[in-house]
Amino acid sequence: EKGGYDYFMLKEIAEQPKAVADTLLGRIDASGSLTLDEVRIGASELREMDKVVIVACGTAFHAGLIAKYAIEHWTRIPCEVELASEFRYRDPILDPRTLVIAISQSGETMDTLMALRHAREQGSKVLAICNTNGSTIPRESDAVLYTHAGPEVAVASTKAFLTQLVACYLVALYLGQVRGTKWGDEIQAVVRELSRSSQDVERVLDTMEPVRALARSLAHKGTVLFLGRHVGYPVALEGALKLKELAYMHAEGFAAGELKHGPIALIEEDLPVVVVVPSPRGRSVLHDKIVSNIQEIRARGARTIVIAEEGDETVVPYADHLIRIPATPTLLQPLVATVPLQVFACELATARGNEVDQPRNLAKSVTVE
Ligand code: F6R
């Protein structure tokens, strides 16, 4: 049932191109317009929404953080993202013009379920992004957009995460479409690129051998740090979470701009630091800033592991290890940048003799608050 792989996690990492393609299937037509049949919240109602609030836990929360960038940039609707476990306890401001999006692979996470119940009690409409047909969260929501990752068995979420990203992009683009956001060249390019993103994921998977070798060489380390900016920041958080839960290593993700406000004090000789570099096109200011962050930490002895677009030569002099990913529009980069981090964590867990599919103390779905 593991299809020739040693672990479900390896199988599920490998299934990501298909999971992404299946989640896109039938949702973007040839002219680039979106049909999300299952989103049973009417277009007129969606046009009235003046705020989006995303609630989720763990990896799904990281997908939500990335969704915020896409929703605000493409639709100009303010969007908040909150850990489901914190949400209802702070008496959040919700009304019928708030669209709440609950993201959950299992559809059974109690924290997320309680958050969505609270939102509905306040009169908000809830859209679930979920991977499990007929589970509790979509049943209790006003609408659902299913991710088509197929069953995810390994406790650590991989293919579900990539499909959650796809679903979030689709929702953001759909909101833009119904609200009449100007469908400029940028959005058209994004829709085109999104349609072929499964091929990009495939290409990344084909080049993972050096990442595995690197992971094995770091098996004795105690700490790994992850840095990113813009959508690369949630990717850094996700890389750190994967490493904690699988390799039981101390791992932290930081927004690269925060380095100088504290975390740079952690940098010491030979500390592995993974840096997710934004595209040198799109937000080029951010790109240049992160390149100087890499220089700064390297000057203090860090071992830099740099994830950068193919063709980005500016990072080469400062990268002790360079991991290439295909060029994508800025907002879509997490679809490709996350994959090496999953492989990295999985290989480190294996090298440290850990149980990859069933990390200690964790359960696949957390049905208690
Ligand atoms: C991390 C992981 C967890 C889940 C979280 C939410 O690899 O698997 O952090 O993402 O427990 O679970 P769902 O998506 O089922 O609500």
mmCIF file of N, CA and C in Angstrom, residues 17 162 193-194 196-208 211 231 276-281 306-312 322-340:
data_model
loop_
_atom_site.group_PDB
_atom_site.id
_atom_site.type_symbol
_atom_site.label_atom_id
_atom_site.label_comp_id
_atom_site.label_asym_id
_atom_site.label_seq_id
_atom_site.Cartn_x
_atom_site.Cartn_y
_atom_site.Cartn_z
ATOM 1 N N PRO A 17 2.584 16.225 -7.459
ATOM 2 C CA PRO A 17 2.173 16.775 -8.761
ATOM 3 C C PRO A 17 0.745 16.374 -9.122
ATOM 4 N N LEU A 162 0.121 21.334 -0.090
ATOM 5 C CA LEU A 162 0.199 21.922 -1.444
ATOM 6 C C LEU A 162 -1.191 22.109 -2.038
ATOM 7 N N GLU A 193 0.100 30.155 -14.988
ATOM 8 C CA GLU A 193 1.147 29.454 -14.238
ATOM 9 C C GLU A 193 0.555 28.460 -13.250
ATOM 10 N N LEU A 194 -0.542 28.865 -12.607
ATOM 11 C CA LEU A 194 -1.188 27.969 -11.650
ATOM 12 C C LEU A 194 -1.639 26.692 -12.369
ATOM 13 N N ARG A 196 -0.327 25.182 -14.727
ATOM 14 C CA ARG A 196 0.752 24.237 -15.026
ATOM 15 C C ARG A 196 1.685 24.006 -13.837
ATOM 16 N N SER A 197 1.237 24.371 -12.640
ATOM 17 C CA SER A 197 2.128 24.289 -11.486
ATOM 18 C C SER A 197 2.509 22.858 -11.108
ATOM 19 N N SER A 198 1.661 21.884 -11.473
ATOM 20 C CA SER A 198 2.019 20.509 -11.101
ATOM 21 C C SER A 198 3.320 20.088 -11.805
ATOM 22 N N GLN A 199 3.548 20.640 -12.995
ATOM 23 C CA GLN A 199 4.810 20.320 -13.681
ATOM 24 C C GLN A 199 6.012 20.915 -12.961
ATOM 25 N N ASP A 200 5.828 22.096 -12.400
ATOM 26 C CA ASP A 200 6.920 22.704 -11.628
ATOM 27 C C ASP A 200 7.247 21.866 -10.392
ATOM 28 N N VAL A 201 6.192 21.378 -9.736
ATOM 29 C CA VAL A 201 6.408 20.550 -8.544
ATOM 30 C C VAL A 201 7.162 19.275 -8.944
ATOM 31 N N GLU A 202 6.763 18.711 -10.066
ATOM 32 C CA GLU A 202 7.433 17.514 -10.596
ATOM 33 C C GLU A 202 8.922 17.772 -10.825
ATOM 34 N N ARG A 203 9.215 18.934 -11.416
ATOM 35 C CA ARG A 203 10.624 19.265 -11.689
ATOM 36 C C ARG A 203 11.429 19.378 -10.402
ATOM 37 N N VAL A 204 10.825 19.957 -9.373
ATOM 38 C CA VAL A 204 11.543 20.059 -8.095
ATOM 39 C C VAL A 204 11.829 18.659 -7.562
ATOM 40 N N LEU A 205 10.823 17.798 -7.614
ATOM 41 C CA LEU A 205 10.997 16.439 -7.085
ATOM 42 C C LEU A 205 12.117 15.690 -7.801
ATOM 43 N N ASP A 206 12.317 16.000 -9.070
ATOM 44 C CA ASP A 206 13.357 15.323 -9.846
ATOM 45 C C ASP A 206 14.767 15.721 -9.429
ATOM 46 N N THR A 207 14.902 16.779 -8.629
ATOM 47 C CA THR A 207 16.248 17.284 -8.322
ATOM 48 C C THR A 207 16.559 17.213 -6.824
ATOM 49 N N MET A 208 15.932 16.288 -6.108
ATOM 50 C CA MET A 208 16.033 16.292 -4.644
ATOM 51 C C MET A 208 17.200 15.498 -4.054
ATOM 52 N N VAL A 211 19.562 17.398 -1.849
ATOM 53 C CA VAL A 211 18.901 17.832 -0.608
ATOM 54 C C VAL A 211 18.929 16.692 0.415
ATOM 55 N N VAL A 231 5.699 35.776 1.072
ATOM 56 C CA VAL A 231 5.174 34.412 1.164
ATOM 57 C C VAL A 231 6.246 33.386 1.557
ATOM 58 N N VAL A 276 14.798 31.092 2.215
ATOM 59 C CA VAL A 276 13.932 31.039 1.025
ATOM 60 C C VAL A 276 14.020 32.401 0.347
ATOM 61 N N VAL A 277 14.555 32.429 -0.855
ATOM 62 C CA VAL A 277 14.807 33.698 -1.540
ATOM 63 C C VAL A 277 13.668 34.017 -2.509
ATOM 64 N N PRO A 278 13.062 35.198 -2.380
ATOM 65 C CA PRO A 278 11.997 35.554 -3.326
ATOM 66 C C PRO A 278 12.552 35.762 -4.737
ATOM 67 N N SER A 279 11.645 35.746 -5.675
ATOM 68 C CA SER A 279 12.040 35.941 -7.064
ATOM 69 C C SER A 279 12.745 37.285 -7.249
ATOM 70 N N PRO A 280 13.820 37.312 -8.048
ATOM 71 C CA PRO A 280 14.484 38.595 -8.302
ATOM 72 C C PRO A 280 13.647 39.503 -9.205
ATOM 73 N N ARG A 281 12.616 38.920 -9.861
ATOM 74 C CA ARG A 281 11.738 39.788 -10.658
ATOM 75 C C ARG A 281 10.713 40.384 -9.728
ATOM 76 N N VAL A 306 20.529 27.830 0.673
ATOM 77 C CA VAL A 306 19.745 28.847 -0.016
ATOM 78 C C VAL A 306 18.811 28.205 -1.046
ATOM 79 N N ILE A 307 17.537 28.528 -0.931
ATOM 80 C CA ILE A 307 16.548 28.058 -1.916
ATOM 81 C C ILE A 307 16.250 29.240 -2.831
ATOM 82 N N ALA A 308 16.643 29.147 -4.087
ATOM 83 C CA ALA A 308 16.490 30.288 -4.995
ATOM 84 C C ALA A 308 16.070 29.817 -6.375
ATOM 85 N N GLU A 309 15.430 30.740 -7.073
ATOM 86 C CA GLU A 309 14.979 30.463 -8.441
ATOM 87 C C GLU A 309 16.135 30.113 -9.364
ATOM 88 N N GLU A 310 15.830 29.250 -10.318
ATOM 89 C CA GLU A 310 16.781 28.988 -11.398
ATOM 90 C C GLU A 310 17.127 30.322 -12.060
ATOM 91 N N GLY A 311 18.389 30.522 -12.328
ATOM 92 C CA GLY A 311 18.796 31.743 -13.035
ATOM 93 C C GLY A 311 19.129 32.895 -12.105
ATOM 94 N N ASP A 312 18.824 32.770 -10.814
ATOM 95 C CA ASP A 312 19.177 33.838 -9.878
ATOM 96 C C ASP A 312 20.645 33.645 -9.467
ATOM 97 N N LEU A 322 23.126 25.318 -2.429
ATOM 98 C CA LEU A 322 22.141 26.022 -3.243
ATOM 99 C C LEU A 322 21.098 25.023 -3.751
ATOM 100 N N ILE A 323 19.857 25.304 -3.453
ATOM 101 C CA ILE A 323 18.762 24.450 -3.921
ATOM 102 C C ILE A 323 17.957 25.269 -4.930
ATOM 103 N N ARG A 324 17.835 24.764 -6.145
ATOM 104 C CA ARG A 324 17.157 25.514 -7.205
ATOM 105 C C ARG A 324 15.677 25.134 -7.298
ATOM 106 N N ILE A 325 14.848 26.136 -7.525
ATOM 107 C CA ILE A 325 13.429 25.888 -7.792
ATOM 108 C C ILE A 325 13.050 26.643 -9.070
ATOM 109 N N PRO A 326 12.014 26.163 -9.784
ATOM 110 C CA PRO A 326 11.631 26.849 -11.018
ATOM 111 C C PRO A 326 11.120 28.267 -10.736
ATOM 112 N N ALA A 327 11.315 29.140 -11.702
ATOM 113 C CA ALA A 327 10.777 30.498 -11.593
ATOM 114 C C ALA A 327 9.258 30.436 -11.645
ATOM 115 N N THR A 328 8.607 31.155 -10.730
ATOM 116 C CA THR A 328 7.139 31.216 -10.694
ATOM 117 C C THR A 328 6.758 32.655 -10.363
ATOM 118 N N PRO A 329 5.485 33.041 -10.593
ATOM 119 C CA PRO A 329 5.056 34.336 -10.071
ATOM 120 C C PRO A 329 5.248 34.333 -8.544
ATOM 121 N N THR A 330 5.597 35.492 -7.998
ATOM 122 C CA THR A 330 5.930 35.603 -6.571
ATOM 123 C C THR A 330 4.967 34.847 -5.657
ATOM 124 N N LEU A 331 3.663 35.090 -5.832
ATOM 125 C CA LEU A 331 2.703 34.529 -4.884
ATOM 126 C C LEU A 331 2.598 33.013 -4.968
ATOM 127 N N LEU A 332 2.989 32.439 -6.096
ATOM 128 C CA LEU A 332 2.889 30.982 -6.249
ATOM 129 C C LEU A 332 4.144 30.253 -5.792
ATOM 130 N N GLN A 333 5.185 30.986 -5.439
ATOM 131 C CA GLN A 333 6.455 30.336 -5.114
ATOM 132 C C GLN A 333 6.354 29.266 -4.013
ATOM 133 N N PRO A 334 5.476 29.445 -2.995
ATOM 134 C CA PRO A 334 5.398 28.416 -1.956
ATOM 135 C C PRO A 334 5.106 27.012 -2.492
ATOM 136 N N LEU A 335 4.403 26.909 -3.614
ATOM 137 C CA LEU A 335 4.105 25.590 -4.187
ATOM 138 C C LEU A 335 5.381 24.818 -4.513
ATOM 139 N N VAL A 336 6.423 25.534 -4.921
ATOM 140 C CA VAL A 336 7.677 24.842 -5.246
ATOM 141 C C VAL A 336 8.699 24.934 -4.109
ATOM 142 N N ALA A 337 8.679 26.027 -3.363
ATOM 143 C CA ALA A 337 9.716 26.228 -2.335
ATOM 144 C C ALA A 337 9.532 25.308 -1.128
ATOM 145 N N THR A 338 8.295 24.853 -0.885
ATOM 146 C CA THR A 338 8.038 23.995 0.272
ATOM 147 C C THR A 338 8.576 22.580 0.069
ATOM 148 N N VAL A 339 8.577 22.135 -1.184
ATOM 149 C CA VAL A 339 8.897 20.728 -1.465
ATOM 150 C C VAL A 339 10.293 20.317 -0.950
ATOM 151 N N PRO A 340 11.341 21.108 -1.226
ATOM 152 C CA PRO A 340 12.661 20.704 -0.696
ATOM 153 C C PRO A 340 12.680 20.630 0.836
#
